[in-house]
């Protein structure tokens, strides 16, 4: 089961940029026909839509930014209303508002439809999802757009474009090859996942595909990697935890019986014995305690100090077929040798910064996190596998968190929580925080209220142990009051993990700085200086009459910016935005921009674009030049890490080469 999440929001900017060869699509295996519902609509085949919604089999895009993804899942015998409510419940939206949930019909077939709105990284979105069963398959026709564009009935043209065709739905195996991508401590190459941080690999066997990034986050936010199989639909996540100095048998038993809230599993007597590397692993079967249409198969084993949990799940009605493919899923799991781990680590060191994210009030780029609202920065220690989650990713772990971080190799997690100072002093704030966490008589406090120096000012630190669900956890808590805010820095893990990592935690704490002068963006005297997206631009414009406008649509403001300078005979536009999922790389961006230009200027094109190499801010960039009507157009495209920049120059009477170069040369990177 896959939910359209934040990764799709980037598309709201790129209206019309998705390639589609035809305006009619016939799918013989899933028995439907999809036809463009009107001028400007695009029909997307599975390859096009899966760049954004990995489980979709087809999609639609309107000229006004309405999207529709068609998802088909093998689910024989599933109770449709319960399944629909499960999809709704699992939609990861903040300030979620369920506007409607009703029974409906889709071309004579009973179904259910819900309307839900909410926020993804401060972007307000509305979804309409229509679900129905055709044979043994459940279909989702999920439409979405920015909330301000979601007029009444915005989804109806997409529904009219979809026609069920006669015949039995057979489905097809959709082995998905994840694009080459990287994260902190892991990479994917040619569809194979390797983690230097946790010394595991996944080499998908027949019918299986790797899940990473946003897709994995939606499956299980604690997992290192996932696997997906279609027809039958089976899912797997691998959760790896460092557990130093524990009784491994007891810990494995606890892990076997540790489940997400609301699952309430019941052993169903099924077992499956398999080998993972040198380990003989017994997978145990469980029924879902509250949703009887799903089952689980779970195996737990130790590799050194690492506890590994492999969890499969599938529909009860697909049990026979699922159990037939799960052994191949287990065989996909590999353990890396020291030499293999070293090679992965070296390749990661040569690659781009995999943690490049922006939000409405923060930026994470090149190891530095900037919070323009809470007035602090954090510099990650170089060469360490600290994984940093900001925005929704942090709030998914703790609703109050500005930042969440974890070091999988050390088995340590951390939170940053910020609140207004109010009447707090350093001492009273620390007392309140530690008192609420540990009580007045905290056990094993070794450094209660110790004064330390943090960014040249006073902070207080306390370490203490707490027992949770039979596990002894150790907490390292630092608090300080600065610039009208009260800050909590909380690090925790199994007691032996934290004791072994005290020096590493202290290094991380020293990476925090406080600055109440930071601005996300400064626009002054023709200069745009954007610390969120990391650029400065003050174009040298020929002639007179130029006017500057910030044209950033509200729907993409949290992830990008768009500025334009225009006069009667020309225009200069600059766009910057941050990628949101694996596979959105330089090649993807070049393709998107080329198709966007083709759509915008196609009827006026007097020649095909000329492609050449150039530079932007001293880095290699792509240059495209073409004639459209009376205008000469130049576009420079730069990708750095996971941030994309496009500089567009249009002139009617012809800028000189020197003038174009002066405009290009005015673009600078801030770090």
XYZ file of C-alpha atoms in Angstrom:
671
model
C 0.000 0.000 0.000
C 1.478 3.307 -1.122
C 0.283 6.837 -0.310
C 1.018 9.875 -2.451
C 3.064 12.076 -0.156
C 5.266 15.142 -0.137
C 7.386 13.975 -3.061
C 4.550 14.754 -5.436
C 4.333 18.412 -4.413
C 7.351 19.388 -6.472
C 5.239 18.637 -9.514
C 2.914 21.534 -8.791
C 5.586 23.881 -10.122
C 6.382 21.841 -13.203
C 2.986 21.882 -14.862
C 3.206 20.292 -18.286
C 6.705 18.982 -17.842
C 5.986 15.257 -17.773
C 6.550 13.368 -20.992
C 3.712 11.408 -22.564
C 3.867 9.910 -26.017
C 0.120 9.516 -26.466
C -3.085 11.052 -25.148
C -4.709 7.624 -24.890
C -3.427 4.700 -22.853
C -4.819 1.155 -22.935
C -3.764 -1.236 -20.185
C -4.627 -4.830 -21.059
C -3.440 -6.355 -17.763
C -5.280 -3.922 -15.495
C -8.236 -3.584 -17.869
C -8.661 0.160 -18.165
C -8.427 2.919 -20.733
C -7.152 6.403 -19.935
C -7.828 9.259 -22.316
C -6.965 12.935 -22.114
C -10.090 14.678 -20.783
C -9.407 17.934 -22.618
C -6.934 20.364 -24.159
C -3.645 20.586 -22.331
C -4.109 17.411 -20.302
C -1.316 14.855 -20.429
C -1.631 11.090 -20.117
C 1.291 9.456 -18.283
C 2.281 5.840 -18.669
C 3.721 3.846 -15.778
C 7.302 4.920 -16.462
C 6.422 8.610 -16.398
C 4.242 8.573 -13.279
C 6.472 6.191 -11.320
C 9.184 8.832 -11.258
C 6.959 10.458 -8.628
C 4.505 7.799 -7.399
C 6.404 4.492 -7.496
C 3.361 2.187 -7.247
C 1.213 3.936 -9.859
C 0.411 2.241 -13.166
C -0.710 5.404 -14.993
C -1.490 9.057 -14.386
C -2.882 12.346 -15.632
C -1.771 15.969 -15.434
C -3.872 19.043 -16.173
C -2.654 22.450 -17.379
C -3.695 23.900 -14.001
C -1.688 21.471 -11.906
C -4.284 18.819 -11.095
C -2.687 15.402 -10.824
C -4.187 11.939 -10.863
C -2.354 8.694 -10.107
C -3.895 5.286 -10.723
C -2.740 2.625 -8.279
C -3.801 -1.030 -8.581
C -3.051 -3.588 -5.870
C -3.715 -7.299 -5.724
C -6.077 -7.715 -2.764
C -8.417 -10.675 -3.285
C -11.176 -10.791 -0.702
C -10.228 -7.557 1.020
C -13.059 -5.644 2.684
C -13.127 -2.439 0.670
C -14.385 0.062 3.229
C -11.817 -1.021 5.812
C -9.062 -0.931 3.222
C -10.098 2.571 2.129
C -10.098 3.810 5.719
C -6.643 2.277 6.209
C -5.338 4.232 3.212
C -6.897 7.408 4.609
C -5.508 6.819 8.102
C -1.986 6.309 6.747
C -1.824 9.547 4.779
C 1.032 11.490 6.334
C -0.439 14.988 6.434
C -0.073 17.619 9.134
C -3.201 19.463 10.314
C -5.132 16.740 8.544
C -8.794 17.461 7.825
C -11.054 14.667 6.566
C -13.703 16.577 4.654
C -15.787 13.662 3.380
C -15.977 9.859 3.334
C -18.795 8.409 1.254
C -19.903 5.318 -0.598
C -19.913 5.736 -4.375
C -19.880 3.742 -7.602
C -17.339 3.678 -10.398
C -18.959 2.618 -13.648
C -21.292 0.293 -11.820
C -18.756 -1.041 -9.354
C -19.257 -0.207 -5.642
C -16.583 1.946 -4.121
C -15.694 4.595 -1.557
C -14.429 8.135 -1.930
C -12.766 10.392 0.605
C -11.696 14.016 0.483
C -8.839 15.041 2.741
C -6.704 18.155 3.043
C -3.637 19.008 5.055
C -0.122 20.350 4.954
C 3.111 18.899 3.638
C 6.056 21.099 4.690
C 3.649 24.057 4.988
C 2.129 23.479 1.531
C -1.661 23.177 1.743
C -2.918 20.299 -0.416
C -6.275 18.666 -1.095
C -6.701 15.026 -2.170
C -9.725 13.181 -3.534
C -9.270 9.414 -3.596
C -11.821 7.120 -5.232
C -11.357 3.421 -4.531
C -13.123 0.408 -6.003
C -12.555 -3.298 -6.624
C -12.318 -4.944 -10.034
C -11.885 -8.686 -9.649
C -9.091 -9.430 -7.193
C -7.614 -5.929 -7.457
C -8.332 -2.721 -5.579
C -7.878 0.488 -7.583
C -7.146 3.960 -6.269
C -7.897 6.964 -8.482
C -6.196 9.596 -6.373
C -6.323 13.233 -7.482
C -4.555 16.122 -5.796
C -3.561 19.735 -6.226
C -2.615 22.782 -4.198
C -5.467 23.713 -1.891
C -6.028 27.121 -3.474
C -6.494 25.429 -6.856
C -8.789 22.695 -5.558
C -12.095 24.112 -6.743
C -15.241 22.046 -6.340
C -15.138 19.059 -8.660
C -11.477 19.595 -9.603
C -11.043 15.803 -9.781
C -14.026 15.059 -12.005
C -12.318 15.435 -15.419
C -9.742 12.850 -14.347
C -12.470 10.409 -13.293
C -14.245 10.869 -16.612
C -10.983 10.095 -18.409
C -10.818 6.648 -16.794
C -12.796 3.779 -18.345
C -12.945 0.191 -17.114
C -12.554 -2.179 -20.060
C -14.069 -5.695 -20.315
C -12.104 -8.719 -19.216
C -10.358 -10.135 -16.171
C -7.748 -8.031 -14.397
C -4.569 -10.081 -14.234
C -2.105 -7.410 -13.186
C 1.572 -7.736 -13.928
C 4.783 -8.021 -12.011
C 6.216 -4.516 -11.790
C 9.836 -4.983 -10.848
C 10.903 -1.448 -10.069
C 14.488 -0.359 -10.461
C 15.197 2.465 -8.063
C 17.344 5.188 -9.644
C 20.930 5.400 -8.461
C 20.805 7.467 -5.276
C 22.550 8.109 -1.974
C 21.706 8.725 1.646
C 23.843 9.197 4.731
C 25.785 5.940 4.976
C 24.025 4.144 2.103
C 23.698 4.110 -1.659
C 21.773 2.426 -4.459
C 23.573 1.349 -7.616
C 21.896 -0.597 -10.430
C 18.973 -1.423 -8.158
C 21.143 -2.827 -5.341
C 21.179 -1.204 -1.903
C 24.326 -1.126 0.253
C 24.731 0.403 3.706
C 28.204 1.212 4.996
C 26.635 2.471 8.219
C 25.063 -0.885 9.102
C 26.975 -3.296 6.840
C 23.945 -4.724 5.051
C 22.929 -4.971 1.415
C 19.806 -5.815 -0.558
C 20.202 -7.415 -3.985
C 16.582 -7.785 -5.140
C 15.704 -11.211 -6.490
C 13.144 -11.818 -9.216
C 10.022 -9.684 -8.828
C 11.375 -7.630 -5.917
C 12.493 -3.993 -5.903
C 14.246 -1.794 -3.341
C 12.398 0.944 -1.422
C 14.386 3.904 -0.072
C 13.875 7.602 0.639
C 10.342 8.948 0.939
C 8.792 5.635 -0.095
C 10.584 3.818 2.721
C 9.674 6.596 5.162
C 6.004 5.939 4.437
C 6.471 2.185 4.971
C 8.432 2.497 8.227
C 10.381 5.530 9.399
C 12.805 3.398 11.449
C 13.805 1.030 8.645
C 17.174 1.030 6.897
C 15.770 -0.318 3.618
C 12.621 -1.863 2.207
C 11.549 -4.331 -0.468
C 8.390 -4.299 -2.569
C 6.884 -7.094 -4.677
C 3.822 -6.714 -6.893
C 1.348 -9.443 -7.868
C 1.220 -10.643 -5.218
C 1.693 -7.412 -3.294
C 4.197 -8.102 -0.513
C 6.267 -5.605 1.458
C 9.361 -5.910 3.646
C 11.306 -3.538 5.872
C 14.674 -4.195 7.486
C 15.150 -2.495 10.856
C 18.676 -2.539 12.279
C 19.534 -1.451 15.828
C 22.876 -1.321 17.588
C 22.618 -3.076 20.921
C 25.905 -3.143 22.825
C 26.267 -5.324 25.898
C 22.751 -6.787 25.906
C 21.659 -10.371 26.407
C 21.086 -11.149 22.734
C 18.500 -13.866 23.261
C 16.398 -11.671 25.532
C 16.784 -8.667 23.258
C 15.805 -10.697 20.163
C 12.703 -12.001 21.939
C 11.769 -8.441 22.870
C 12.319 -7.297 19.267
C 10.155 -10.150 17.987
C 7.315 -8.917 20.196
C 7.839 -5.197 19.550
C 5.262 -3.728 17.159
C 3.909 -0.411 16.004
C 1.051 1.015 18.035
C -2.326 -0.310 16.947
C -1.108 -3.547 15.338
C -1.726 -5.799 18.370
C -0.368 -8.903 16.590
C -1.527 -12.450 17.297
C 0.762 -15.425 16.519
C -0.849 -17.506 13.775
C 1.391 -20.567 13.995
C 3.180 -20.041 10.676
C 6.953 -20.405 10.576
C 9.529 -20.182 7.821
C 13.164 -21.183 8.277
C 15.744 -19.440 6.113
C 19.397 -18.516 6.017
C 20.656 -14.918 5.987
C 24.401 -14.948 5.509
C 25.751 -17.407 8.079
C 22.642 -17.108 10.280
C 19.787 -19.598 10.534
C 16.694 -17.451 11.014
C 13.206 -18.577 11.974
C 10.490 -16.255 10.697
C 7.307 -16.308 12.758
C 3.835 -15.518 11.465
C 1.424 -13.058 13.052
C -2.114 -11.945 12.311
C -2.950 -8.252 12.504
C -4.885 -7.827 15.732
C -7.258 -5.126 14.499
C -7.239 -5.560 10.707
C -7.716 -9.255 10.000
C -7.017 -8.846 6.287
C -3.244 -8.522 6.799
C -0.583 -10.912 8.053
C 3.066 -10.562 9.013
C 6.152 -12.733 8.900
C 9.005 -11.566 11.122
C 12.556 -12.742 11.641
C 15.132 -11.434 14.135
C 18.849 -12.183 14.309
C 22.106 -10.615 15.487
C 25.163 -9.769 13.397
C 27.753 -8.765 15.975
C 26.213 -5.925 18.017
C 23.568 -5.237 15.394
C 20.048 -6.578 15.930
C 18.326 -7.067 12.586
C 14.565 -7.353 12.155
C 13.127 -8.357 8.773
C 9.372 -7.796 8.662
C 7.179 -8.917 5.731
C 3.480 -8.212 5.340
C 0.791 -9.126 2.814
C -2.945 -9.625 2.392
C -4.431 -12.742 4.004
C -6.243 -13.571 0.789
C -2.870 -13.628 -1.025
C -1.196 -15.832 1.596
C -0.338 -18.759 -0.681
C 1.180 -16.592 -3.399
C 2.911 -14.321 -0.883
C 4.573 -17.214 0.940
C 5.808 -18.468 -2.429
C 7.758 -15.246 -3.156
C 8.929 -14.339 0.357
C 11.891 -16.792 0.234
C 13.273 -14.795 -2.700
C 12.796 -11.649 -0.642
C 14.786 -13.191 2.206
C 17.514 -14.240 -0.220
C 17.761 -10.585 -1.276
C 19.251 -9.752 2.148
C 23.067 -9.758 2.266
C 25.686 -8.929 4.892
C 28.667 -6.841 3.800
C 32.245 -7.787 4.540
C 34.697 -5.248 5.958
C 36.211 -4.746 2.507
C 32.801 -4.277 0.863
C 31.846 -1.808 3.586
C 35.061 0.149 3.053
C 34.427 0.427 -0.702
C 30.893 1.720 -0.147
C 32.164 4.259 2.399
C 34.809 5.502 -0.036
C 32.254 5.920 -2.822
C 29.978 7.880 -0.505
C 32.831 10.209 0.430
C 33.301 11.061 -3.258
C 29.595 11.738 -3.829
C 27.349 14.756 -3.301
C 25.779 15.759 -0.023
C 22.745 13.458 0.240
C 21.095 15.614 2.903
C 19.964 18.672 1.013
C 16.550 19.853 2.133
C 14.707 23.138 2.453
C 11.503 24.130 4.169
C 9.573 27.314 4.726
C 11.930 28.431 7.513
C 14.956 26.135 7.345
C 17.696 24.835 5.084
C 19.901 21.771 5.377
C 22.799 21.947 2.934
C 26.369 20.677 2.873
C 26.223 19.483 6.467
C 24.900 22.779 7.841
C 21.351 23.185 9.139
C 19.996 26.731 9.397
C 16.789 27.528 11.262
C 15.702 31.061 10.340
C 12.719 30.983 12.673
C 14.296 29.503 15.815
C 17.603 31.346 15.281
C 20.099 28.499 15.467
C 22.413 26.521 13.211
C 23.897 23.045 13.446
C 27.072 21.870 11.724
C 27.327 18.091 11.403
C 30.686 16.564 12.327
C 32.503 15.695 9.065
C 32.889 12.054 8.140
C 30.198 10.856 10.556
C 26.966 9.044 9.726
C 24.638 11.451 11.522
C 21.301 11.449 9.694
C 19.424 14.711 10.144
C 15.666 15.099 9.699
C 14.053 18.541 9.594
C 10.529 19.824 9.087
C 7.917 17.071 8.824
C 10.611 14.426 9.153
C 11.483 15.719 12.627
C 7.883 16.228 13.705
C 7.051 12.656 12.672
C 9.349 11.514 15.519
C 8.335 14.159 18.023
C 5.587 16.683 17.341
C 7.586 19.453 19.061
C 10.943 18.759 17.397
C 12.701 21.260 15.132
C 15.347 18.683 14.361
C 15.722 14.935 14.767
C 18.994 13.112 14.200
C 20.284 9.594 14.488
C 23.609 7.827 14.178
C 22.815 4.224 13.188
C 26.354 2.975 13.726
C 26.457 4.335 17.290
C 22.820 3.561 18.099
C 22.148 7.131 19.255
C 19.226 9.465 18.515
C 18.798 13.162 19.217
C 16.097 15.842 19.313
C 16.148 19.619 19.252
C 13.095 21.281 20.791
C 12.717 25.060 20.885
C 10.126 27.195 22.641
C 9.754 30.867 23.560
C 11.853 31.839 26.553
C 9.006 33.345 28.536
C 10.127 33.866 32.127
C 12.699 31.088 32.084
C 16.302 31.529 33.145
C 18.965 28.980 32.248
C 18.570 27.368 35.663
C 14.780 27.275 35.870
C 14.412 25.967 32.335
C 16.884 23.139 32.931
C 15.124 22.231 36.153
C 11.734 22.060 34.424
C 13.028 19.977 31.497
C 14.941 17.443 33.578
C 12.206 17.311 36.201
C 9.561 16.457 33.586
C 11.810 13.795 32.054
C 13.327 12.141 35.117
C 11.364 13.289 38.125
C 12.845 14.953 41.160
C 14.756 11.851 42.172
C 16.248 10.829 38.851
C 18.211 7.571 39.088
C 21.860 7.378 38.069
C 22.291 11.103 37.469
C 26.017 11.455 36.889
C 26.269 15.080 35.770
C 23.095 16.722 37.004
C 22.982 20.400 36.095
C 26.644 20.606 35.121
C 27.484 23.983 33.589
C 29.096 23.852 30.163
C 29.963 26.432 27.516
C 27.998 26.352 24.274
C 28.731 28.852 21.512
C 30.417 31.156 24.022
C 27.488 31.166 26.428
C 26.181 29.246 29.401
C 24.359 25.928 29.088
C 23.481 23.160 31.534
C 23.875 19.404 31.017
C 22.424 16.372 32.777
C 22.815 12.645 32.146
C 20.379 10.112 33.559
C 18.990 6.640 32.996
C 15.372 5.646 32.515
C 13.881 2.186 32.106
C 11.335 1.933 29.296
C 9.604 -1.345 28.388
C 12.292 -3.278 30.190
C 15.170 -1.513 28.430
C 17.555 0.797 30.245
C 18.003 3.969 28.207
C 20.464 6.737 28.934
C 19.742 10.400 28.206
C 22.160 13.268 27.679
C 20.234 16.537 28.043
C 21.597 20.036 27.355
C 19.536 23.214 27.744
C 20.221 26.881 27.217
C 18.315 30.158 26.904
C 19.333 32.552 24.098
C 17.826 35.380 22.029
C 14.321 34.965 23.436
C 14.224 31.182 22.963
C 14.700 28.194 25.275
C 16.501 25.256 23.658
C 16.559 21.555 24.533
C 19.146 19.210 23.002
C 18.270 15.642 23.983
C 20.358 12.601 23.007
C 19.427 9.066 23.973
C 19.941 5.376 23.326
C 20.579 2.110 25.092
C 22.656 2.778 28.193
C 25.826 1.039 26.861
C 25.474 2.805 23.485
C 25.363 6.250 25.101
C 28.206 5.550 27.508
C 30.351 4.403 24.595
C 29.466 7.517 22.577
C 29.780 10.329 25.123
C 32.624 11.966 23.214
C 30.721 11.762 19.917
C 27.645 13.368 21.532
C 29.769 16.170 22.990
C 31.181 16.840 19.516
C 27.668 17.118 18.104
C 26.568 19.507 20.857
C 29.503 21.782 20.043
C 28.151 22.040 16.504
C 25.203 24.220 17.593
C 25.350 27.999 17.195
C 22.824 30.759 17.900
C 22.204 33.690 15.549
C 19.192 36.011 15.659
C 20.395 37.998 12.632
C 19.887 35.257 10.019
C 17.471 35.987 7.178
C 16.104 33.346 4.830
C 16.079 35.796 1.932
C 17.150 39.395 1.438
C 15.875 41.446 -1.508
C 17.439 44.891 -1.625
C 18.697 47.277 -4.304
C 18.358 44.713 -7.071
C 20.053 41.937 -5.081
C 18.378 38.645 -4.210
C 20.359 36.820 -1.539
C 18.712 33.533 -0.603
C 20.272 31.617 2.290
C 17.625 28.875 2.070
C 18.506 27.929 -1.509
C 22.110 29.085 -1.238
C 22.541 31.729 -3.941
C 22.975 35.441 -4.546
C 22.021 37.233 -7.751
C 22.239 40.901 -8.731
C 21.959 40.937 -12.510
C 23.686 43.608 -14.558
C 20.820 44.559 -16.882
C 21.276 46.622 -20.050
C 19.018 49.575 -20.761
C 16.342 50.944 -18.475
C 12.817 50.219 -17.285
C 13.573 46.933 -15.549
C 11.225 45.798 -12.798
C 11.825 43.004 -10.346
C 9.076 40.675 -9.076
C 9.094 37.724 -6.720
C 6.872 35.306 -8.668
C 7.195 32.294 -6.367
C 3.873 30.395 -6.284
C 2.665 29.770 -2.751
C 2.369 26.070 -3.555
C 6.123 25.647 -4.010
C 7.481 28.398 -1.738
C 8.639 25.918 0.946
C 10.913 24.096 -1.530
C 11.901 26.779 -4.031
C 11.878 30.356 -5.247
C 11.249 32.123 -8.558
C 12.275 35.711 -9.392
C 11.879 37.728 -12.588
C 13.270 40.989 -13.935
C 11.429 42.358 -16.966
C 11.197 45.309 -19.320
C 9.659 45.881 -22.722
C 12.307 44.059 -24.762
C 13.537 41.366 -22.413
C 13.259 39.311 -19.274
C 15.575 37.532 -16.873
C 14.199 34.772 -14.646
C 15.875 32.745 -11.934
C 14.425 29.601 -10.405
C 15.912 27.548 -7.583
C 14.372 24.492 -5.977
C 15.368 21.472 -3.942
C 14.817 17.835 -4.912
C 12.406 15.810 -2.839
C 13.096 12.164 -3.666
C 15.713 9.769 -5.097
C 16.089 9.931 -8.863
C 15.580 13.688 -9.071
C 19.077 14.489 -10.251
C 20.742 16.687 -12.858
C 19.575 14.556 -15.785
C 16.015 14.604 -14.455
C 16.136 18.399 -14.069
C 17.505 18.927 -17.595
C 14.722 16.762 -19.004
C 12.055 18.590 -16.991
C 13.260 22.011 -18.115
C 13.643 20.973 -21.753
C 10.086 19.655 -21.822
C 8.782 22.736 -20.013
C 10.439 25.002 -22.596
C 9.056 22.869 -25.412
C 5.530 23.131 -24.069
C 5.731 26.861 -23.328
C 7.371 27.876 -26.589
C 6.627 24.962 -28.917
C 4.227 26.796 -31.267
C 6.694 29.697 -31.593
C 9.917 27.729 -31.961
C 11.858 28.715 -35.057
C 14.659 26.243 -34.393
C 15.497 23.336 -32.133
C 17.377 24.309 -28.961
C 21.149 24.302 -29.271
C 22.787 22.437 -26.408
C 26.236 23.335 -25.128
C 28.359 23.284 -21.991
C 28.898 26.362 -19.873
C 29.419 27.337 -16.245
C 27.333 28.966 -13.561
C 28.991 30.224 -10.381
C 32.167 28.543 -11.602
C 30.592 25.081 -11.749
C 29.788 23.034 -14.887
C 26.358 23.932 -16.249
C 24.241 23.139 -19.295
C 23.273 25.853 -21.752
C 20.313 25.815 -24.120
C 19.739 28.472 -26.774
C 16.761 28.770 -29.108
C 14.618 31.198 -31.087
C 10.925 31.572 -30.326
C 9.036 34.183 -32.321
C 11.041 37.413 -32.205
C 12.866 36.395 -29.042
C 16.242 34.854 -28.431
C 16.216 32.611 -25.364
C 19.117 31.380 -23.257
C 18.806 28.963 -20.359
C 21.587 27.904 -17.988
C 20.993 24.863 -15.776
C 23.054 23.959 -12.723
C 22.696 21.077 -10.286
C 24.617 21.130 -7.027
C 23.985 18.294 -4.606
C 20.168 18.123 -4.641
C 19.467 21.790 -5.433
C 18.628 22.902 -8.973
C 19.130 26.352 -10.479
C 17.766 27.639 -13.792
C 18.746 31.060 -15.181
C 16.587 32.097 -18.133
C 17.392 35.099 -20.337
C 14.984 36.301 -23.047
C 15.669 39.288 -25.297
C 13.829 40.636 -28.310
C 16.338 43.007 -29.936
C 19.383 41.026 -28.975
C 21.660 41.357 -25.996
C 25.333 41.323 -26.864
C 27.384 38.293 -25.851
C 29.066 40.486 -23.235
C 25.704 41.489 -21.750
C 24.557 37.849 -21.541
C 27.835 36.897 -19.892
C 27.480 39.760 -17.389
C 24.044 38.459 -16.382
C 25.308 34.882 -16.132
C 28.339 35.990 -14.122
C 26.161 37.777 -11.570
C 24.888 34.447 -10.204
C 26.828 33.353 -7.104
C 26.628 30.469 -4.649
C 26.705 31.453 -0.993
C 28.535 28.375 0.317
